[in-house]
CSV table of C-alpha atoms in Angstrom, one decimal:
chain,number,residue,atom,x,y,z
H,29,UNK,CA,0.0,0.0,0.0
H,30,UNK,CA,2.6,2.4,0.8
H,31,UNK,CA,4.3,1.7,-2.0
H,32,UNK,CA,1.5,2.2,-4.5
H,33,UNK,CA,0.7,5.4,-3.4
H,34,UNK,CA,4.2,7.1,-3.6
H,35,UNK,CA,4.5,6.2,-6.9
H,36,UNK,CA,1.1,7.6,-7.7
H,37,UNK,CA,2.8,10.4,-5.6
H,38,UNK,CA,6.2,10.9,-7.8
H,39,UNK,CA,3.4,10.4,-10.9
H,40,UNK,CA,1.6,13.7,-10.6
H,41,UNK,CA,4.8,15.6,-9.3
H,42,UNK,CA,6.2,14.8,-12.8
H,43,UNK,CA,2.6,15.7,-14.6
H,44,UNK,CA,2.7,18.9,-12.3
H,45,UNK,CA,5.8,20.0,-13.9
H,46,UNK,CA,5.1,18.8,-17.2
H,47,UNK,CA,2.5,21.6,-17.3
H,48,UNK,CA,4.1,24.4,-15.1
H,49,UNK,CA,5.2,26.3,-18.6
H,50,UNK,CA,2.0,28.3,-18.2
H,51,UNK,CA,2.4,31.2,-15.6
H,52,UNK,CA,4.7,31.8,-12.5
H,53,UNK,CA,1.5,31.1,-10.3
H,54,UNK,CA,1.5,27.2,-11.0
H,55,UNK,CA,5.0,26.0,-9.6
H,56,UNK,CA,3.4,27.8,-6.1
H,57,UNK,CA,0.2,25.6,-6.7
H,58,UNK,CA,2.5,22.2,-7.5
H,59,UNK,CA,4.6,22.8,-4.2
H,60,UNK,CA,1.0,23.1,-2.0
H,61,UNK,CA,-0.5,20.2,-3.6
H,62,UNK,CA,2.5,18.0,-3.4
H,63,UNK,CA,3.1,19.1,0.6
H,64,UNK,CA,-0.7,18.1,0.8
H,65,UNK,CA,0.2,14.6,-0.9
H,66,UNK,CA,3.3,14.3,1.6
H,67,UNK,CA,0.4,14.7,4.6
H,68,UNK,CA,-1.7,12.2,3.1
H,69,UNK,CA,0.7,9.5,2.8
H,70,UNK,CA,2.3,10.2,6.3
H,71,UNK,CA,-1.0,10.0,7.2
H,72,UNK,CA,-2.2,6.9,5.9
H,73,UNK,CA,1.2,5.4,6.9
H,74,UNK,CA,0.7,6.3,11.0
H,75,UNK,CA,-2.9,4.6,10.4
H,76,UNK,CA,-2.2,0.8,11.4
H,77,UNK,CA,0.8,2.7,14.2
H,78,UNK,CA,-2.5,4.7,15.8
H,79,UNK,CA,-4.6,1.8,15.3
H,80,UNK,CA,-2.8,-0.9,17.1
H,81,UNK,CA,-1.1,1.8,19.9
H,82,UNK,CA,-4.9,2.5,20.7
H,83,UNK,CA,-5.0,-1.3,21.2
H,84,UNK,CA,-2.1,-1.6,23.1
H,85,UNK,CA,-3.5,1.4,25.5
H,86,UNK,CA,-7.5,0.0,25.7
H,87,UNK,CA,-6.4,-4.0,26.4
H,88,UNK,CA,-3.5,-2.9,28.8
H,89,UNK,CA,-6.0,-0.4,30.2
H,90,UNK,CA,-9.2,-3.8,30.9
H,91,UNK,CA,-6.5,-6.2,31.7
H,92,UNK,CA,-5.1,-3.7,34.8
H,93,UNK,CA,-8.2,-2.0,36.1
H,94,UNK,CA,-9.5,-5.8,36.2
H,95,UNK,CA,-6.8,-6.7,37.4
H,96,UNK,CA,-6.3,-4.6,40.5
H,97,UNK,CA,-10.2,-4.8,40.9
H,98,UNK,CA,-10.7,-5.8,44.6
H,99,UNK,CA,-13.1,-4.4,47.5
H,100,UNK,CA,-13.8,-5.5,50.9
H,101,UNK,CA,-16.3,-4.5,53.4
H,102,UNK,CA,-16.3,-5.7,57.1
H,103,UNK,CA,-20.1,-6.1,58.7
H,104,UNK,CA,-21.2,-7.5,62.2
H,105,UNK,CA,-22.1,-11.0,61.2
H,106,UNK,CA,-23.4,-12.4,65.0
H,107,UNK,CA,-23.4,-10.8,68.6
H,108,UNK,CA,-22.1,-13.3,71.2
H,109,UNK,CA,-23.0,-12.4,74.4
H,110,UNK,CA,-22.6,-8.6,74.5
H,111,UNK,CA,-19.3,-9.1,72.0
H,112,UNK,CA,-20.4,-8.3,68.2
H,113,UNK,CA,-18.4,-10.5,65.6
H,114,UNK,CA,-17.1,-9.0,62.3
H,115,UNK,CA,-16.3,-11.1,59.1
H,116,UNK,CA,-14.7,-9.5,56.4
H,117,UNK,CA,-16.3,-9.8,52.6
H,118,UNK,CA,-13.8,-9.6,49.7
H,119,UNK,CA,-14.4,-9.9,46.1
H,120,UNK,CA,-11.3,-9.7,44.1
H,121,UNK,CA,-11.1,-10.8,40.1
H,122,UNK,CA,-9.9,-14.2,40.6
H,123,UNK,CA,-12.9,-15.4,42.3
H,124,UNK,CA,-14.6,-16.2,39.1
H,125,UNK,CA,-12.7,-17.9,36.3
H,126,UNK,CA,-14.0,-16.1,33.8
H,127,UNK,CA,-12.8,-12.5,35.1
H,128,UNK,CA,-9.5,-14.7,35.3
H,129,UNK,CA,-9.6,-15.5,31.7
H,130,UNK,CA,-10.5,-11.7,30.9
H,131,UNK,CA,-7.4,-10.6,32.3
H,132,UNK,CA,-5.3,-13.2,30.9
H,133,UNK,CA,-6.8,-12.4,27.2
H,134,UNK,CA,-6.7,-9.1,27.6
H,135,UNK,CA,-3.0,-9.3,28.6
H,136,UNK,CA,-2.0,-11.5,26.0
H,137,UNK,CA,-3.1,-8.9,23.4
H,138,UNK,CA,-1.6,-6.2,25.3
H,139,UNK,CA,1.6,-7.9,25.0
H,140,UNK,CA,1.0,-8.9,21.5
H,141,UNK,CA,0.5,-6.1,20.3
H,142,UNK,CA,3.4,-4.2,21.8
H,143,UNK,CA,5.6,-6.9,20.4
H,144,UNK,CA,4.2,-6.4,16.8
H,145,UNK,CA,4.4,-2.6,17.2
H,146,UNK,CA,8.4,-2.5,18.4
H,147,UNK,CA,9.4,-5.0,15.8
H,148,UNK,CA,7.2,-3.4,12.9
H,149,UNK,CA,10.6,-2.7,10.4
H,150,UNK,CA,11.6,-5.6,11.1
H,151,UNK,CA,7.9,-8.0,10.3
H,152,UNK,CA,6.4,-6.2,7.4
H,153,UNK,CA,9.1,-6.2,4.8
H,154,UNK,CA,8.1,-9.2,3.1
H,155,UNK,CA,5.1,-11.0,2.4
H,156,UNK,CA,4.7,-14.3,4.5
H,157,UNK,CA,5.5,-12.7,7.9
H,158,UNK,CA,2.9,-9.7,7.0
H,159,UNK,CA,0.4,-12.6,6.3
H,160,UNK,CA,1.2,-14.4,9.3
H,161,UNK,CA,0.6,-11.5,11.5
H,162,UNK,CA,-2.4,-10.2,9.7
H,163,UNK,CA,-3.4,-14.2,10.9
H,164,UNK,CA,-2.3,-14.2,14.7
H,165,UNK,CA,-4.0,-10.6,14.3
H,166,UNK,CA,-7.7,-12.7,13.4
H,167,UNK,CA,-6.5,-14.8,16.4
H,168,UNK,CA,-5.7,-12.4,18.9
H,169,UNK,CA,-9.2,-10.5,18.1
H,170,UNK,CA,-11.4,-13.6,18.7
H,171,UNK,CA,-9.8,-14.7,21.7
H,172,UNK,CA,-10.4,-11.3,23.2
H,173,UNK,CA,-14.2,-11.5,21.7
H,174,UNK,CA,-14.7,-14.4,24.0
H,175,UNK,CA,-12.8,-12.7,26.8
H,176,UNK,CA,-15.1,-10.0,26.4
H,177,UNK,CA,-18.2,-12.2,25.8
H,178,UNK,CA,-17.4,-14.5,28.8
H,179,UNK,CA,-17.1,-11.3,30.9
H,180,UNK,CA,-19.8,-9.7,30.3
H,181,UNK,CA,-22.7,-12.6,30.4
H,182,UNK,CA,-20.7,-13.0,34.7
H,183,UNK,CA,-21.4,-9.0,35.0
H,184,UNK,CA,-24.7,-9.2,34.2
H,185,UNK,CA,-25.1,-12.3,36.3
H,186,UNK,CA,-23.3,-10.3,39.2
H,187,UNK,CA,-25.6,-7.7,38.7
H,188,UNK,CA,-29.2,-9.0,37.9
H,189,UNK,CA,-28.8,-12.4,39.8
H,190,UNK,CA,-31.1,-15.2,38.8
H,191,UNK,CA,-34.2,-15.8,40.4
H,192,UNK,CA,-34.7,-19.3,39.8
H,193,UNK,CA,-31.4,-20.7,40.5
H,194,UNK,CA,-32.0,-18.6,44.0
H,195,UNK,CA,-28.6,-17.0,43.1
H,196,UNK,CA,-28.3,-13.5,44.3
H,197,UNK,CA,-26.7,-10.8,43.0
H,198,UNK,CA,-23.7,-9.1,44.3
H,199,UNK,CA,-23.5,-5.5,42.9
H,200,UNK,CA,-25.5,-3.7,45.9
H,201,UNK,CA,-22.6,-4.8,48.3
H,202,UNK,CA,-19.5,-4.6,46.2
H,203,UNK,CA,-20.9,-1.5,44.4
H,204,UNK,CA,-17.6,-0.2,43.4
H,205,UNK,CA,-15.6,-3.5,42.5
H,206,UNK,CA,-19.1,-3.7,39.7
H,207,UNK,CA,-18.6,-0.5,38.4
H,208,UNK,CA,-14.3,-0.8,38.0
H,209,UNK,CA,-15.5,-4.1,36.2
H,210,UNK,CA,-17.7,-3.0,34.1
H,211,UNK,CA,-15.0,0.3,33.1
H,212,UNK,CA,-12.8,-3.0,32.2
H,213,UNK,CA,-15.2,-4.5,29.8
H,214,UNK,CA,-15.8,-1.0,28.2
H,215,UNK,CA,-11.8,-0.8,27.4
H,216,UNK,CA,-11.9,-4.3,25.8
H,217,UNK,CA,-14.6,-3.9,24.2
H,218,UNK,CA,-13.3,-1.0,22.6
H,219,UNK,CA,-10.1,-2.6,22.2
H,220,UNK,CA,-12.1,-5.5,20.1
H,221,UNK,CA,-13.1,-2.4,18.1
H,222,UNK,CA,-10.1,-1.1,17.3
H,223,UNK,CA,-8.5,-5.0,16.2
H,224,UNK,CA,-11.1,-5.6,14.2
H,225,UNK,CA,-10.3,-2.4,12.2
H,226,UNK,CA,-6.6,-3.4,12.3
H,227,UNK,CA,-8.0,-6.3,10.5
H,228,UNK,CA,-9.5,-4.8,8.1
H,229,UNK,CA,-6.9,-2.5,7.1
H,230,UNK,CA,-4.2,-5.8,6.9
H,231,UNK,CA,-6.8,-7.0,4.6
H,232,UNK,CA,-7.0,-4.5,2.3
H,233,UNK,CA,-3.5,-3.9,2.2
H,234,UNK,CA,-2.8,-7.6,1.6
H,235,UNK,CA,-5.2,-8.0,-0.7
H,236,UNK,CA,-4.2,-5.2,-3.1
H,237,UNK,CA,-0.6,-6.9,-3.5
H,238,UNK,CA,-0.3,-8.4,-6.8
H,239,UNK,CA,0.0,-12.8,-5.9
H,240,UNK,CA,3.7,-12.8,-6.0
H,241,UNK,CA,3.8,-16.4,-4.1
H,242,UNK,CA,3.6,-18.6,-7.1
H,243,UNK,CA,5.5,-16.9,-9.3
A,8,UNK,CA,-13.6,-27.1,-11.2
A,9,UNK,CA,-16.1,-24.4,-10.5
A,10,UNK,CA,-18.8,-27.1,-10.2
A,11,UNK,CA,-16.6,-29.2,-7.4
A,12,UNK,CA,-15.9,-26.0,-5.8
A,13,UNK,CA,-19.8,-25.0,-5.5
A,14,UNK,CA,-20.2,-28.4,-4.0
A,15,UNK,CA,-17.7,-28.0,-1.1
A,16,UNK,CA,-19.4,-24.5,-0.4
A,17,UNK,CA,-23.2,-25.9,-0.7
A,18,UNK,CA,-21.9,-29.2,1.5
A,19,UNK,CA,-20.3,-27.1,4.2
A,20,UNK,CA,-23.1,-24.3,4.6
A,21,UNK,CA,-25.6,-27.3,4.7
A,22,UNK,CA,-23.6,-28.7,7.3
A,23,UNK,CA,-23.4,-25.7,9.4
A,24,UNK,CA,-27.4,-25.3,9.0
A,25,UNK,CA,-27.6,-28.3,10.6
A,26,UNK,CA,-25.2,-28.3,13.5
A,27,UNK,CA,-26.7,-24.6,14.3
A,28,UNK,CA,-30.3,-26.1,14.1
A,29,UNK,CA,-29.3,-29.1,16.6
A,30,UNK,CA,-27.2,-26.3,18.6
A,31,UNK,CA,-30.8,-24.3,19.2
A,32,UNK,CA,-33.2,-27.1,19.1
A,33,UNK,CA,-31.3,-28.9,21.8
A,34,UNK,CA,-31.8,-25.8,23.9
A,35,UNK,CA,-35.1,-25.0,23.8
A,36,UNK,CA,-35.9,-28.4,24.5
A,37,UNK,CA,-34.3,-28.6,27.4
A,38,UNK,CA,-36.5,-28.4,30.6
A,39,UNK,CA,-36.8,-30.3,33.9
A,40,UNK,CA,-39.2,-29.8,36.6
A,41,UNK,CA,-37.6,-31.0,40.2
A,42,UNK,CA,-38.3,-30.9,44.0
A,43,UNK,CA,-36.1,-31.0,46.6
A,44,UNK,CA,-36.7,-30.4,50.2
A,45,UNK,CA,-40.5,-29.3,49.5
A,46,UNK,CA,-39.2,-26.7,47.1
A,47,UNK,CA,-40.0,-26.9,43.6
A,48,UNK,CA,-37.3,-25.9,41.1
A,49,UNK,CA,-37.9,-25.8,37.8
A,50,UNK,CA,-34.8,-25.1,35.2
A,51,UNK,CA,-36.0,-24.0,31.7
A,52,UNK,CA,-33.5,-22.2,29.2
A,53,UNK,CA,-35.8,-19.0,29.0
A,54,UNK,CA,-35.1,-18.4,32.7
A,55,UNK,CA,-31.3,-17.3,31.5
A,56,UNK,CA,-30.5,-14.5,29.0
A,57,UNK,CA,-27.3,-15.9,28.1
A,58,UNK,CA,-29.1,-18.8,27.3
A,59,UNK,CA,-32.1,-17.0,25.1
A,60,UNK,CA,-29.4,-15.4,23.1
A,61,UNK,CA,-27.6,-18.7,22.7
A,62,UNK,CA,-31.0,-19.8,20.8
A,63,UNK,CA,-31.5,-16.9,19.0
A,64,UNK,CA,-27.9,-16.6,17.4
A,65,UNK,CA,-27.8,-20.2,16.6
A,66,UNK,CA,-31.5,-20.1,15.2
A,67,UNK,CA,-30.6,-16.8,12.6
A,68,UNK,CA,-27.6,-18.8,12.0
A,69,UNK,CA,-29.3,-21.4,10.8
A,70,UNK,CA,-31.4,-19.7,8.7
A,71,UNK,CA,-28.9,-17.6,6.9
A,72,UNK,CA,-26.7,-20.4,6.0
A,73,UNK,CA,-29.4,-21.9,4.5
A,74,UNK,CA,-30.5,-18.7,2.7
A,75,UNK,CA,-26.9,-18.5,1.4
A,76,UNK,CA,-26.8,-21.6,-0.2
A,77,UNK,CA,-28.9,-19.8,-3.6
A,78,UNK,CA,-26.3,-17.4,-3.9
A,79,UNK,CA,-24.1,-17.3,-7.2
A,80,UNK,CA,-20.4,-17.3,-6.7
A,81,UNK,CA,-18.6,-14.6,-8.0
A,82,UNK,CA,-21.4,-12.3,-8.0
A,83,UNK,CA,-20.8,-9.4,-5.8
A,84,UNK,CA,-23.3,-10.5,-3.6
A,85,UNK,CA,-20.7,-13.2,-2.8
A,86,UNK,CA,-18.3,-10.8,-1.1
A,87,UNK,CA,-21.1,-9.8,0.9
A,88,UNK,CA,-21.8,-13.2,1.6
A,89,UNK,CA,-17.9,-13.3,2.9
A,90,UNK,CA,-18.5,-10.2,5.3
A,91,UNK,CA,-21.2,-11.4,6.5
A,92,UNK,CA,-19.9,-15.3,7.3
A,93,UNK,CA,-17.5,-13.1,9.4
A,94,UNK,CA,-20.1,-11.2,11.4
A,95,UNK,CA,-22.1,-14.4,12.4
A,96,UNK,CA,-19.0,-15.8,12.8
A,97,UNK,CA,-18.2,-13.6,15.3
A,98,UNK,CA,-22.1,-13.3,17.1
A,99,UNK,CA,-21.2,-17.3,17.1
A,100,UNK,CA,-18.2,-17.3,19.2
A,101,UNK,CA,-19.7,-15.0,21.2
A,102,UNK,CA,-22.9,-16.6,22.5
A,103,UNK,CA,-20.7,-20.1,22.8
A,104,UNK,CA,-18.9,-17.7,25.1
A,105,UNK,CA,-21.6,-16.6,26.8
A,106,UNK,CA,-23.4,-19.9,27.6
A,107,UNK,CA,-19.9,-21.4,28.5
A,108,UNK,CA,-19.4,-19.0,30.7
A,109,UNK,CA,-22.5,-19.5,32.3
A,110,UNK,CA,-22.8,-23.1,32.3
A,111,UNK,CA,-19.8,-23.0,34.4
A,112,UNK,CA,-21.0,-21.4,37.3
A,113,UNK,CA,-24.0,-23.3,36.7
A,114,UNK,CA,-21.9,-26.7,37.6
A,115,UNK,CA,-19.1,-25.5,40.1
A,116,UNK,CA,-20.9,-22.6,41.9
A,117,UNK,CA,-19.2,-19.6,43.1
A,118,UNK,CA,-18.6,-20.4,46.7
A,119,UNK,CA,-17.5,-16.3,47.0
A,120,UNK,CA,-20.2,-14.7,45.6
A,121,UNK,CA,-22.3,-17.4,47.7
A,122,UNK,CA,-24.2,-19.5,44.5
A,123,UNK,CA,-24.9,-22.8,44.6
A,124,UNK,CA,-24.5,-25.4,42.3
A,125,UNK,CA,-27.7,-26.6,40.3
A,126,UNK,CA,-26.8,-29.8,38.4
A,127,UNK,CA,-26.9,-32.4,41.2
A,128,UNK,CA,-30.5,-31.3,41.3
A,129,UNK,CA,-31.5,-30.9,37.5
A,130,UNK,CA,-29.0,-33.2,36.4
A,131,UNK,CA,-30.8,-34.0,32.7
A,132,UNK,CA,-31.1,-30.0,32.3
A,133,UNK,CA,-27.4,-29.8,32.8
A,134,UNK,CA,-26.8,-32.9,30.2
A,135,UNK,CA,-29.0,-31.1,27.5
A,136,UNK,CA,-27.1,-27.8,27.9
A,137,UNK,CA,-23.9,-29.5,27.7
A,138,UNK,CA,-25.1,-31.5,24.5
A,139,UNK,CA,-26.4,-28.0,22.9
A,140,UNK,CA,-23.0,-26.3,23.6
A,141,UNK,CA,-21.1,-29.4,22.4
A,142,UNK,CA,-23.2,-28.8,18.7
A,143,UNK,CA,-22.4,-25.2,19.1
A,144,UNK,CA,-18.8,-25.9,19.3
A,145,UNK,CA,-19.5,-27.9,15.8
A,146,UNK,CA,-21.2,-25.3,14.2
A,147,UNK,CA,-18.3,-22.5,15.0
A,148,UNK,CA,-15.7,-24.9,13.5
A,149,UNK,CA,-17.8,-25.9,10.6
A,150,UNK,CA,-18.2,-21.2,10.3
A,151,UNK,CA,-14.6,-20.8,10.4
A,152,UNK,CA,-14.0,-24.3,7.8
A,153,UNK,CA,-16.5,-21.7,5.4
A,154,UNK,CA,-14.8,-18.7,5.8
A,155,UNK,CA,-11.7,-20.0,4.8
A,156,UNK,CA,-13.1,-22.0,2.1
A,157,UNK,CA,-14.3,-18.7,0.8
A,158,UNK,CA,-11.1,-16.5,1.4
A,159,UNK,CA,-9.4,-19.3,-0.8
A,160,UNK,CA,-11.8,-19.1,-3.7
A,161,UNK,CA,-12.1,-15.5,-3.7
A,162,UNK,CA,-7.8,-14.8,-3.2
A,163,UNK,CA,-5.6,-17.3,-2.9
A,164,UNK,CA,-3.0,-15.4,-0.6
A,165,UNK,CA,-0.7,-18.3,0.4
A,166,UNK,CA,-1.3,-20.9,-2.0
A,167,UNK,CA,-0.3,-21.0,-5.7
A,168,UNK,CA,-2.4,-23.9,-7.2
A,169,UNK,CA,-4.0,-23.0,-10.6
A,170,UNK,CA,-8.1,-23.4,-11.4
């Protein structure tokens, strides 16, 4: 992709001065225009940069606040004698496996990510790595679906209960370990958002390669 | 060529239909009626959200793939087709997810949160789930055995085999 659109690029710099033997005004006009060509390409270049540094930011971002999600709460559980007893009530992420599994998906993108991002020179020079990470990419974004999907059926079980299982729900005690949660599943969820775009622009850049493998 | 290929595409979506028709059908018709210390329980899959969207993803799945099956390849309503495989494919994994996760808690409990188990007591309720989520798991692999079908006919990215 990037290479296709510097040589469109070079292309109408040459057809710009072809015709600048009309009046002193056009070379002004050819320098604007080909600055403005400069900003588009640097900006459709930083595209898949932003895109997975936004991912890196919103899975890091689940994967701690889920994390270091914990609250506690002391109440009087039984009075012996004139003596009142306290119990202490914590609910912390790894009480549930599938909060355990959010954070591990969510880090494992994180990570990802980062690594894919740091070693882009070195990844996207040729064609079967770029494919194989535009893969693990596809990979990486499903597994963090079902993170996502896993997390957010417990949150609304946490929050709701079910009547007819008798099982209550927990969110009027631990009020503010549901609300950090449900900040986490936001950030993932976004972070699912911004992968799946990631994919989508892999795609189309893979896509609109010529099929050099065969020949 | 192009006939074989049609085949494998018509055989496949069929067989997704199918496993996505078992995948709902086995979860609507699950439903047990128990007592247990003078209490009446009664576990039925409407009772559960993640459940009813279980049903309903598997059920539109169902009926798309089998919509699908009259459409002509290379049209461009075949790369809609494609997009679309993906966004089911997707709402798929998800509402396995969903029903996993749930299903879980269902059979171990959350001793923290203070829930109880409910499959020693509707023990045929907790079979049929499993069985639905077990043809669910078919389906998804039988979705993602499509799409790639149908990246491969459309751009051959890795491969160099001539048609």
């Amino acid at each position: 992709m990037l290479t296709r659109t510097a040589s469109w690029t070079s292309h109408s710099s040459m057809d710009l001065e072809h015709g600048s033997k009309k009046h002193s005004a056009a070379p002004t006009a050819a320098t604007s225009t080909s600055t403005i060509l400069q900003l588009r390409d640097r900006f459709i270049a930083l595209q898949p940069i932003v895109l997975r540094a936004s991912a890196i930011l919103a899975t890091t971002v689940a994967a701690a606040v889920m994390g270091l999600n914990t609250q506690s709460y002391t109440a009087v559980v039984a009075i012996i004698g004139t003596k009142p007893l306290m119990q202490t009530f914590t609910a912390k992420f790894s009480d549930t496996p599938a909060f355990v599994y959010f954070v591990t998906a969510n880090a494992i993108a994180g990570a990802y990510n980062l690594v894919v991002l740091l070693m882009r020179r070195l990844i996207l020079q040729r064609r079967t790595p770029s494919l194989v990470v535009h893969m693990l990419d596809m990979v990486i974004m499903v597994m963090l679906a079902t993170g996502a999907a896993t997390a957010a059926s417990m949150a609304y079980l946490g929050k709701n209960g079910n009547l007819h299982t008798r099982w209550n729900p927990i969110c009027d005690k631990f009020g503010s370990f549901c609300s950090r949660g449900g900040i986490a599943l936001v950030s993932s969820f976004i972070g699912v958002a911004l992968m799946l775009a990631l994919n989508l622009l892999s795609a189309a850049a893979n896509a609109s390669r010529p099929n050099v493998v065969g020949q | 060529m192009a006939k074989v290929q049609r085949l494998i595409s018509i055989v496949l979506r069929l067989t997704a239909a199918a496993a996505a028709a078992a995948a709902a059908i086995i979860m609507v018709t699950s439903h047990e009626t128990t007592s247990f210390f003078g209490l009446e329980m009664e576990a039925k899959y409407s009772y559960t959200p993640s459940f009813i969207f279980f049903v309903v993803a598997f059920a539109v799945a169902c009926a798309y793939s089998l919509l699908v099956v009259f459409v002509r390849p290379g049209s461009t309503a075949s790369r809609l087709v494609l997009m679309s495989d993906v966004i089911i494919g997707m709402v798929l994994t998800g509402a396995v997810a969903a029903a996993g996760a749930l299903s879980e808690v269902g059979k171990n409990g959350n001793t923290h949160a203070g829930w109880l188990p409910i499959c020693v007591q509707v023990h045929e309720y907790c079979n049929r789930v499993m069985g639905a989520l077990i043809a669910g798991f078919v389906a998804l692999v039988v979705y993602f055995l499509i799409i790639m079908y149908s990246l491969h006919e459309l751009a051959e990215p890795l491969c160099s085999c001539h048609y």
